[in-house]
Amino acid sequence: MMNRIYLDNAATTAVAPAVLEAMLPYFTEVYGNPSSIHATGRTAHKAVDQARRQVAAAIGAQPQEIYFTAGGSESDNWAIKGTAFARQSKGNHIITSAIEHHAVLHTCAWLEKHGFEVTYLPVDAFGRVDPADVEKAITDKTILISIMAANNEIGTLQPIREIGAIARAHKVLFHTDAVQAVGAIPLDVNELNVDMLSMSGHKFHGPKGIGVLYIRKGVRIDTLIHGGAQERGLRAGTENLPGIVGIGKAIELATANLAENAARMTALRDKLIDGILERIPDVRVNGHRTERLPNNCNVSIRYIEGEAMLLRLDLAGIAGSSGSACTSGSLDPSHVLLAIGLPHEIAHGSLRLTLGTDTTEQDIDAVLDTLPGIVSDLRAMSVLNEHTTTVSGFCPYPGGRKPAGA
Ligand SMILES: *Cc1c(COP(=O)(O)O)cnc(C)c1O
């Protein structure tokens, strides 16, 4: 098997060996239910407590403000629906942005069908929300502001601190989807004035299916998952013990090495972006050049289709992702790329390469050696050229089926 280069760490990351090692005993030896009175139950309970402390320490929170969930999507759903239903007597208005993850956008769309009103703030050409727009959108009916800390497609960092201060001044709750930001940039819930924060283990070298919602002490939101009295009665279900141990260890590792990893990845990221711009004509960088996740490279390469590029990269052993999804016969470019003002035909040629803590300079060199040839091959075959203004109706996969793994 050829040496694979994995540059899709925004989609998911590998579990770190130390994280796996920490988890393993909790599948076999320590399998007790943390709610049980007996010794193995108590040992399990202690492990949950330790993970809660590890997560809290990483974001400047207190352990009793940390609630374990089944992942980033559940945390986003809980924060938004839980606030909406707890505060509906105060108001029905929610403010978010046009470039949130679907876990936020689809939750908001669902709430719109149940009597809530949502403002989807625009972003600038770099994908930034203007805090002044947040303030202008607040009405006496506003109960929640939900703005992500870092975008999963283009890596843009939002002015969370400024938005948090505005939310605080207007006494509106502030939630941030920090799924991409945790472990990548420093985050302190008090400095940022954040009331709720979502994270997901598998985005920072922890396991899949485990997440956290931070809920500031004193903030009351409704329960999403009803049942037993776990998580102080707010999130039912027997705890995912190995997952909880894993996310605790993973966040501890990520934050201990944060500055070092961020500096290394930022240098590799810039080498990758600059190298692509130097070697391939008609390319634009999506997102902000500096207010950007250390591991995110997102470019639009004109006159070709992103998924065709992904397939060719995959054959060359390089795993990336694209902002264009060609599914069920319809062309549906990324809502994020459209929101930053890209025309459809440019959004379709986008390529996201996201680095991990294990990405090496040789990996970046290999991409820079491989990608220009793929692009010129595809351009030579392309029906798109400088005279093409739209690609509507053009789909490289007849029948619209998206190739597995793309
Ligand atoms: C991955 C991701 C999610 C969803 O997290 P899951 O744990 O996969 O449910 C939510 N928001 C952002 C920004 C993400 O990148």
Short mmCIF file of C-alpha atoms and ligand atoms in Angstrom, two decimals:
data_model
loop_
_atom_site.label_atom_id
_atom_site.label_comp_id
_atom_site.label_asym_id
_atom_site.label_seq_id
_atom_site.Cartn_x
_atom_site.Cartn_y
_atom_site.Cartn_z
CA MET A 1 0.00 0.00 0.00
CA MET A 2 1.35 3.36 -0.99
CA ASN A 3 2.07 5.95 1.64
CA ARG A 4 -1.19 7.83 2.13
CA ILE A 5 -1.19 11.54 2.85
CA TYR A 6 -4.23 12.46 4.91
CA LEU A 7 -5.18 16.11 4.56
CA ASP A 8 -8.82 15.92 5.62
CA ASN A 9 -8.43 16.61 9.33
CA ALA A 10 -11.37 19.04 9.33
CA ALA A 11 -13.60 16.04 8.53
CA THR A 12 -12.09 13.86 11.20
CA THR A 13 -8.75 13.03 12.79
CA ALA A 14 -6.95 9.85 13.77
CA VAL A 15 -7.21 8.89 17.44
CA ALA A 16 -3.84 9.68 19.03
CA PRO A 17 -2.02 6.56 20.31
CA ALA A 18 -1.94 7.93 23.89
CA VAL A 19 -5.69 8.56 23.69
CA LEU A 20 -6.40 5.00 22.56
CA GLU A 21 -4.18 3.66 25.31
CA ALA A 22 -6.04 5.69 27.93
CA MET A 23 -9.40 4.43 26.61
CA LEU A 24 -8.68 0.71 26.31
CA PRO A 25 -9.12 -0.32 29.98
CA TYR A 26 -12.57 1.28 29.96
CA PHE A 27 -13.82 -1.24 27.40
CA THR A 28 -12.69 -4.25 29.37
CA GLU A 29 -11.51 -3.97 32.98
CA VAL A 30 -13.42 -0.88 34.06
CA TYR A 31 -16.78 -1.42 32.40
CA GLY A 32 -18.94 -0.37 35.35
CA ASN A 33 -21.84 2.01 35.05
CA PRO A 34 -20.72 5.32 36.58
CA SER A 35 -24.08 5.46 38.38
CA SER A 36 -23.54 2.13 40.16
CA ILE A 37 -22.60 1.97 43.84
CA HIS A 38 -20.10 -0.93 43.59
CA ALA A 39 -16.35 -0.56 43.19
CA THR A 40 -16.20 -0.83 39.40
CA GLY A 41 -19.01 1.73 39.13
CA ARG A 42 -17.14 4.07 41.43
CA THR A 43 -13.93 3.67 39.42
CA ALA A 44 -15.88 4.51 36.27
CA HIS A 45 -17.38 7.54 38.00
CA LYS A 46 -13.90 8.76 38.96
CA ALA A 47 -12.76 8.47 35.35
CA VAL A 48 -15.71 10.61 34.22
CA ASP A 49 -14.88 13.19 36.88
CA GLN A 50 -11.27 13.32 35.75
CA ALA A 51 -12.25 13.82 32.11
CA ARG A 52 -14.63 16.58 33.16
CA ARG A 53 -11.75 18.33 34.92
CA GLN A 54 -9.47 17.88 31.88
CA VAL A 55 -12.06 19.40 29.54
CA ALA A 56 -12.87 22.24 31.94
CA ALA A 57 -9.20 23.14 32.40
CA ALA A 58 -8.68 23.39 28.64
CA ILE A 59 -11.29 26.14 28.20
CA GLY A 60 -11.08 27.97 31.54
CA ALA A 61 -14.37 26.48 32.78
CA GLN A 62 -15.39 24.74 36.00
CA PRO A 63 -15.92 20.96 35.89
CA GLN A 64 -19.62 21.30 36.80
CA GLU A 65 -20.12 23.41 33.66
CA ILE A 66 -19.07 20.51 31.38
CA TYR A 67 -21.77 18.18 29.95
CA PHE A 68 -20.85 15.15 27.86
CA THR A 69 -22.89 14.55 24.69
CA ALA A 70 -22.67 12.26 21.67
CA GLY A 71 -20.75 14.79 19.57
CA GLY A 72 -20.66 18.26 18.06
CA SER A 73 -24.03 17.92 16.34
CA GLU A 74 -25.82 17.02 19.56
CA SER A 75 -24.10 19.83 21.44
CA ASP A 76 -25.19 22.38 18.80
CA ASN A 77 -28.77 21.03 18.78
CA TRP A 78 -28.94 21.07 22.56
CA ALA A 79 -27.56 24.60 22.98
CA ILE A 80 -29.92 26.07 20.40
CA LYS A 81 -33.12 24.08 20.97
CA GLY A 82 -32.53 24.05 24.73
CA THR A 83 -32.23 27.82 24.83
CA ALA A 84 -35.14 28.36 22.44
CA PHE A 85 -37.56 26.31 24.54
CA ALA A 86 -36.29 27.55 27.90
CA ARG A 87 -36.59 31.20 26.88
CA GLN A 88 -39.64 31.23 24.61
CA SER A 89 -41.62 33.30 27.09
CA LYS A 90 -38.91 35.99 26.82
CA GLY A 91 -38.65 36.01 23.04
CA ASN A 92 -38.45 33.97 19.85
CA HIS A 93 -35.54 35.52 17.95
CA ILE A 94 -32.18 33.87 17.27
CA ILE A 95 -29.16 35.39 15.53
CA THR A 96 -26.66 33.21 13.70
CA SER A 97 -24.52 33.45 10.56
CA ALA A 98 -24.95 32.21 7.01
CA ILE A 99 -21.79 30.09 7.22
CA GLU A 100 -22.50 27.93 10.28
CA HIS A 101 -22.21 24.16 10.19
CA HIS A 102 -25.43 22.40 9.22
CA ALA A 103 -25.79 21.21 12.83
CA VAL A 104 -26.57 24.86 13.61
CA LEU A 105 -28.28 25.92 10.37
CA HIS A 106 -30.64 22.94 10.13
CA THR A 107 -31.50 23.26 13.83
CA CYS A 108 -32.38 26.92 13.27
CA ALA A 109 -34.42 26.04 10.18
CA TRP A 110 -36.36 23.49 12.24
CA LEU A 111 -37.04 26.07 14.93
CA GLU A 112 -38.38 28.43 12.26
CA LYS A 113 -41.10 25.83 11.63
CA HIS A 114 -41.98 26.00 15.32
CA GLY A 115 -42.56 29.71 15.69
CA PHE A 116 -39.03 31.01 16.12
CA GLU A 117 -37.46 33.69 13.95
CA VAL A 118 -33.86 33.48 12.83
CA THR A 119 -31.55 36.16 11.43
CA TYR A 120 -28.77 34.68 9.28
CA LEU A 121 -26.05 37.33 9.25
CA PRO A 122 -23.98 37.74 6.09
CA VAL A 123 -20.20 37.53 6.13
CA ASP A 124 -17.57 39.56 4.28
CA ALA A 125 -15.40 38.25 1.44
CA PHE A 126 -13.10 36.58 3.98
CA GLY A 127 -15.96 34.89 5.81
CA ARG A 128 -15.98 37.25 8.82
CA VAL A 129 -19.10 38.29 10.69
CA ASP A 130 -19.10 42.00 11.54
CA PRO A 131 -19.82 42.42 15.28
CA ALA A 132 -21.66 45.66 14.42
CA ASP A 133 -24.11 43.58 12.37
CA VAL A 134 -24.70 41.34 15.37
CA GLU A 135 -25.51 44.34 17.53
CA LYS A 136 -27.83 45.84 14.90
CA ALA A 137 -29.74 42.55 14.59
CA ILE A 138 -30.57 42.37 18.32
CA THR A 139 -34.21 43.14 19.16
CA ASP A 140 -36.13 42.90 22.43
CA LYS A 141 -37.18 39.42 21.27
CA THR A 142 -33.60 38.11 20.83
CA ILE A 143 -32.82 35.17 23.12
CA LEU A 144 -29.70 33.67 21.55
CA ILE A 145 -26.69 34.49 19.40
CA SER A 146 -24.91 31.47 17.91
CA ILE A 147 -21.74 32.21 15.94
CA MET A 148 -19.05 29.63 15.27
CA ALA A 149 -15.49 30.19 16.54
CA ALA A 150 -13.85 28.88 13.36
CA ASN A 151 -15.33 27.80 10.07
CA ASN A 152 -14.91 24.16 9.07
CA GLU A 153 -14.58 24.85 5.33
CA ILE A 154 -12.53 28.01 4.93
CA GLY A 155 -10.94 28.14 8.40
CA THR A 156 -11.91 31.76 9.09
CA LEU A 157 -11.81 32.74 12.77
CA GLN A 158 -14.69 34.89 14.02
CA PRO A 159 -14.38 37.89 16.36
CA ILE A 160 -15.85 35.84 19.21
CA ARG A 161 -14.62 38.10 21.98
CA GLU A 162 -16.30 41.17 20.47
CA ILE A 163 -19.52 39.29 19.80
CA GLY A 164 -19.44 37.89 23.34
CA ALA A 165 -19.13 41.39 24.78
CA ILE A 166 -22.11 42.57 22.72
CA ALA A 167 -24.20 39.59 23.82
CA ARG A 168 -23.29 40.27 27.43
CA ALA A 169 -24.13 43.98 27.18
CA HIS A 170 -27.56 43.14 25.76
CA LYS A 171 -28.16 40.21 28.17
CA VAL A 172 -28.56 37.76 25.29
CA LEU A 173 -27.14 34.24 25.62
CA PHE A 174 -24.13 33.51 23.40
CA HIS A 175 -23.33 30.05 22.03
CA THR A 176 -20.31 29.25 19.90
CA ASP A 177 -19.73 26.12 17.84
CA ALA A 178 -16.03 25.68 18.63
CA VAL A 179 -15.76 22.21 17.12
CA GLN A 180 -12.97 23.28 14.74
CA ALA A 181 -11.35 25.70 17.17
CA VAL A 182 -10.83 23.50 20.24
CA GLY A 183 -7.27 22.23 20.31
CA ALA A 184 -6.32 24.55 17.43
CA ILE A 185 -6.47 28.02 19.00
CA PRO A 186 -6.53 29.11 22.66
CA LEU A 187 -10.07 29.43 24.04
CA ASP A 188 -11.16 30.75 27.42
CA VAL A 189 -14.91 30.91 28.00
CA ASN A 190 -14.61 33.79 30.47
CA GLU A 191 -12.32 35.95 28.36
CA LEU A 192 -14.60 35.36 25.39
CA ASN A 193 -17.88 35.91 27.28
CA VAL A 194 -19.24 32.65 25.94
CA ASP A 195 -22.28 31.12 27.69
CA MET A 196 -22.30 27.83 25.78
CA LEU A 197 -19.60 26.16 23.71
CA SER A 198 -19.76 23.00 21.57
CA MET A 199 -16.88 20.66 20.93
CA SER A 200 -16.35 17.21 19.41
CA GLY A 201 -13.70 14.63 20.33
CA HIS A 202 -12.96 13.36 16.84
CA LYS A 203 -11.88 16.77 15.56
CA PHE A 204 -8.85 16.88 17.87
CA HIS A 205 -7.46 13.34 17.77
CA GLY A 206 -10.05 11.93 20.17
CA PRO A 207 -12.71 9.32 19.43
CA LYS A 208 -15.89 9.76 17.39
CA GLY A 209 -19.32 9.92 19.00
CA ILE A 210 -18.32 11.96 22.03
CA GLY A 211 -18.75 15.69 22.47
CA VAL A 212 -19.15 18.32 25.11
CA LEU A 213 -21.47 21.22 25.69
CA TYR A 214 -20.07 23.80 28.09
CA ILE A 215 -22.96 25.59 29.83
CA ARG A 216 -22.06 28.55 32.02
CA LYS A 217 -23.13 28.20 35.66
CA GLY A 218 -26.49 29.87 36.18
CA VAL A 219 -27.58 29.48 32.54
CA ARG A 220 -30.71 27.32 32.33
CA ILE A 221 -31.56 25.52 29.12
CA ASP A 222 -34.07 22.75 28.45
CA THR A 223 -33.06 19.12 28.22
CA LEU A 224 -32.74 17.58 24.75
CA ILE A 225 -32.23 13.90 25.70
CA HIS A 226 -34.73 12.88 28.38
CA GLY A 227 -34.38 9.85 30.63
CA GLY A 228 -32.12 9.08 33.57
CA ALA A 229 -30.45 11.58 35.83
CA GLN A 230 -26.98 11.51 34.24
CA GLU A 231 -25.07 14.76 33.69
CA ARG A 232 -26.78 16.43 36.64
CA GLY A 233 -30.18 15.53 35.27
CA LEU A 234 -29.70 17.46 32.04
CA ARG A 235 -28.52 14.82 29.58
CA ALA A 236 -29.83 11.30 30.02
CA GLY A 237 -28.14 8.06 28.99
CA THR A 238 -25.47 5.81 30.44
CA GLU A 239 -22.19 7.60 29.93
CA ASN A 240 -19.96 6.71 26.97
CA LEU A 241 -17.16 5.84 29.34
CA PRO A 242 -14.32 5.07 26.88
CA GLY A 243 -15.33 8.09 24.81
CA ILE A 244 -15.36 10.38 27.83
CA VAL A 245 -11.94 9.15 28.94
CA GLY A 246 -10.75 9.62 25.35
CA ILE A 247 -11.99 13.19 24.92
CA GLY A 248 -10.43 14.11 28.28
CA LYS A 249 -7.05 12.75 27.28
CA ALA A 250 -7.27 14.19 23.76
CA ILE A 251 -8.06 17.73 24.93
CA GLU A 252 -5.29 17.54 27.52
CA LEU A 253 -2.78 16.56 24.82
CA ALA A 254 -4.06 19.11 22.33
CA THR A 255 -3.91 22.02 24.76
CA ALA A 256 -0.54 21.01 26.24
CA ASN A 257 1.01 21.14 22.75
CA LEU A 258 -1.21 23.85 21.30
CA ALA A 259 1.29 26.66 20.72
CA GLU A 260 3.91 24.32 19.29
CA ASN A 261 1.46 22.51 17.00
CA ALA A 262 -0.15 25.75 15.87
CA ALA A 263 3.20 27.33 14.96
CA ARG A 264 4.32 24.24 13.05
CA MET A 265 1.03 23.84 11.20
CA THR A 266 0.76 27.54 10.37
CA ALA A 267 4.17 27.38 8.68
CA LEU A 268 3.20 24.26 6.71
CA ARG A 269 -0.21 25.74 5.84
CA ASP A 270 1.39 28.89 4.45
CA LYS A 271 3.94 26.87 2.51
CA LEU A 272 1.06 24.90 0.99
CA ILE A 273 -1.04 27.97 0.14
CA ASP A 274 1.90 29.96 -1.25
CA GLY A 275 3.15 26.92 -3.17
CA ILE A 276 -0.23 26.39 -4.83
CA LEU A 277 -0.49 30.08 -5.75
CA GLU A 278 3.01 30.00 -7.23
CA ARG A 279 2.62 26.82 -9.22
CA ILE A 280 -0.96 26.97 -10.47
CA PRO A 281 -2.46 29.90 -12.40
CA ASP A 282 -6.05 31.10 -11.84
CA VAL A 283 -6.29 30.14 -8.19
CA ARG A 284 -7.86 32.10 -5.36
CA VAL A 285 -7.49 31.54 -1.63
CA ASN A 286 -10.77 31.24 0.25
CA GLY A 287 -10.98 32.62 3.76
CA HIS A 288 -8.76 35.07 5.61
CA ARG A 289 -4.99 34.84 5.16
CA THR A 290 -4.15 35.35 8.85
CA GLU A 291 -7.40 35.15 10.87
CA ARG A 292 -7.46 31.50 9.96
CA LEU A 293 -7.19 28.07 11.55
CA PRO A 294 -3.53 26.97 11.57
CA ASN A 295 -4.37 23.80 9.67
CA ASN A 296 -6.72 25.05 6.94
CA CYS A 297 -5.95 25.55 3.25
CA ASN A 298 -8.93 26.23 0.97
CA VAL A 299 -8.48 27.31 -2.63
CA SER A 300 -10.68 27.61 -5.70
CA ILE A 301 -9.01 26.42 -8.86
CA ARG A 302 -10.73 27.82 -11.92
CA TYR A 303 -12.06 25.81 -14.85
CA ILE A 304 -12.15 22.47 -13.06
CA GLU A 305 -14.56 20.61 -10.85
CA GLY A 306 -13.54 20.01 -7.24
CA GLU A 307 -14.63 16.41 -7.04
CA ALA A 308 -12.75 15.42 -10.19
CA MET A 309 -9.67 16.89 -8.53
CA LEU A 310 -10.35 14.92 -5.35
CA LEU A 311 -10.59 11.65 -7.26
CA ARG A 312 -7.29 12.28 -9.00
CA LEU A 313 -5.62 13.27 -5.73
CA ASP A 314 -7.03 10.15 -4.09
CA LEU A 315 -5.50 7.98 -6.83
CA ALA A 316 -2.20 9.68 -6.03
CA GLY A 317 -2.63 8.77 -2.35
CA ILE A 318 -3.69 12.21 -1.14
CA ALA A 319 -6.95 12.62 0.81
CA GLY A 320 -8.58 16.05 0.67
CA SER A 321 -12.07 17.44 0.40
CA SER A 322 -14.07 19.81 -1.72
CA GLY A 323 -16.73 22.42 -1.12
CA SER A 324 -18.83 21.16 -3.96
CA ALA A 325 -21.09 18.23 -3.43
CA CYS A 326 -22.50 16.70 -6.55
CA THR A 327 -25.25 14.61 -5.03
CA SER A 328 -28.57 13.24 -6.18
CA GLY A 329 -28.14 14.78 -9.61
CA SER A 330 -28.22 18.36 -8.39
CA LEU A 331 -25.30 20.72 -8.17
CA ASP A 332 -25.12 22.15 -4.71
CA PRO A 333 -22.04 24.25 -4.04
CA SER A 334 -21.06 24.92 -0.45
CA HIS A 335 -23.22 27.49 1.33
CA VAL A 336 -20.01 28.87 2.84
CA LEU A 337 -18.34 29.53 -0.51
CA LEU A 338 -21.51 31.13 -1.86
CA ALA A 339 -21.81 33.29 1.27
CA ILE A 340 -18.32 34.74 0.74
CA GLY A 341 -19.47 35.78 -2.72
CA LEU A 342 -17.97 33.14 -4.98
CA PRO A 343 -19.89 32.57 -8.20
CA HIS A 344 -21.08 28.97 -8.64
CA GLU A 345 -18.51 28.11 -11.30
CA ILE A 346 -15.63 29.13 -9.03
CA ALA A 347 -17.10 27.55 -5.90
CA HIS A 348 -17.24 24.26 -7.80
CA GLY A 349 -13.47 24.15 -8.26
CA SER A 350 -12.67 24.35 -4.59
CA LEU A 351 -10.26 22.19 -2.69
CA ARG A 352 -9.88 21.97 1.09
CA LEU A 353 -6.69 20.50 2.50
CA THR A 354 -6.59 20.35 6.30
CA LEU A 355 -3.42 19.41 8.15
CA GLY A 356 -3.07 17.28 11.27
CA THR A 357 -0.52 17.25 14.05
CA ASP A 358 1.23 14.43 12.18
CA THR A 359 1.46 16.21 8.79
CA THR A 360 5.06 16.58 7.66
CA GLU A 361 6.88 18.95 5.34
CA GLN A 362 7.40 16.01 2.96
CA ASP A 363 3.62 15.59 2.79
CA ILE A 364 3.26 19.23 1.74
CA ASP A 365 6.07 18.89 -0.81
CA ALA A 366 4.36 15.81 -2.25
CA VAL A 367 1.09 17.71 -2.69
CA LEU A 368 2.88 20.63 -4.32
CA ASP A 369 4.61 18.20 -6.70
CA THR A 370 1.40 16.33 -7.56
CA LEU A 371 -1.38 18.91 -7.71
CA PRO A 372 -0.17 21.12 -10.61
CA GLY A 373 -0.05 18.13 -12.98
CA ILE A 374 -3.53 17.02 -11.98
CA VAL A 375 -4.87 20.53 -12.51
CA SER A 376 -3.34 20.90 -15.95
CA ASP A 377 -4.63 17.45 -17.00
CA LEU A 378 -8.14 18.28 -15.83
CA ARG A 379 -8.04 21.71 -17.43
CA ALA A 380 -7.00 20.17 -20.73
CA MET A 381 -10.09 17.92 -20.60
CA SER A 382 -12.44 20.47 -19.11
CA VAL A 383 -15.53 21.81 -20.80
CA LEU A 384 -15.02 24.88 -18.66
CA ASN A 385 -12.77 27.68 -19.84
CA GLU A 386 -12.44 31.43 -19.72
CA HIS A 387 -15.56 31.73 -21.90
CA THR A 388 -17.66 29.66 -19.49
CA THR A 389 -19.78 31.72 -17.17
CA THR A 390 -21.78 28.97 -15.58
CA VAL A 391 -21.53 25.26 -15.03
CA SER A 392 -25.21 24.63 -14.47
CA GLY A 393 -26.09 21.21 -15.76
CA PHE A 394 -22.48 20.05 -15.69
CA CYS A 395 -21.90 17.10 -13.42
CA PRO A 396 -18.86 14.84 -13.78
CA TYR A 397 -20.73 11.86 -12.33
CA PRO A 398 -23.58 10.82 -14.58
CA GLY A 399 -26.58 10.00 -12.41
CA GLY A 400 -25.22 12.33 -9.79
CA ARG A 401 -23.79 9.68 -7.54
CA LYS A 402 -21.06 10.93 -5.28
CA PRO A 403 -18.10 8.56 -5.24
CA ALA A 404 -17.55 6.81 -1.90
CA GLY A 405 -15.10 8.65 0.26
CA ALA A 406 -15.19 11.83 -1.80
C1 LIG B 1 -17.65 18.33 12.60
C2 LIG B 1 -18.39 19.56 12.99
C3 LIG B 1 -19.61 19.48 13.69
C4 LIG B 1 -20.28 18.17 13.98
O1 LIG B 1 -19.59 17.41 14.93
P1 LIG B 1 -19.89 15.84 15.06
O2 LIG B 1 -19.16 15.42 16.29
O3 LIG B 1 -19.35 15.20 13.83
O4 LIG B 1 -21.37 15.69 15.19
C5 LIG B 1 -20.21 20.65 14.07
N1 LIG B 1 -19.66 21.85 13.80
C6 LIG B 1 -18.49 21.97 13.15
C7 LIG B 1 -17.92 23.32 12.91
C8 LIG B 1 -17.83 20.83 12.72
O5 LIG B 1 -16.67 20.96 12.05
#
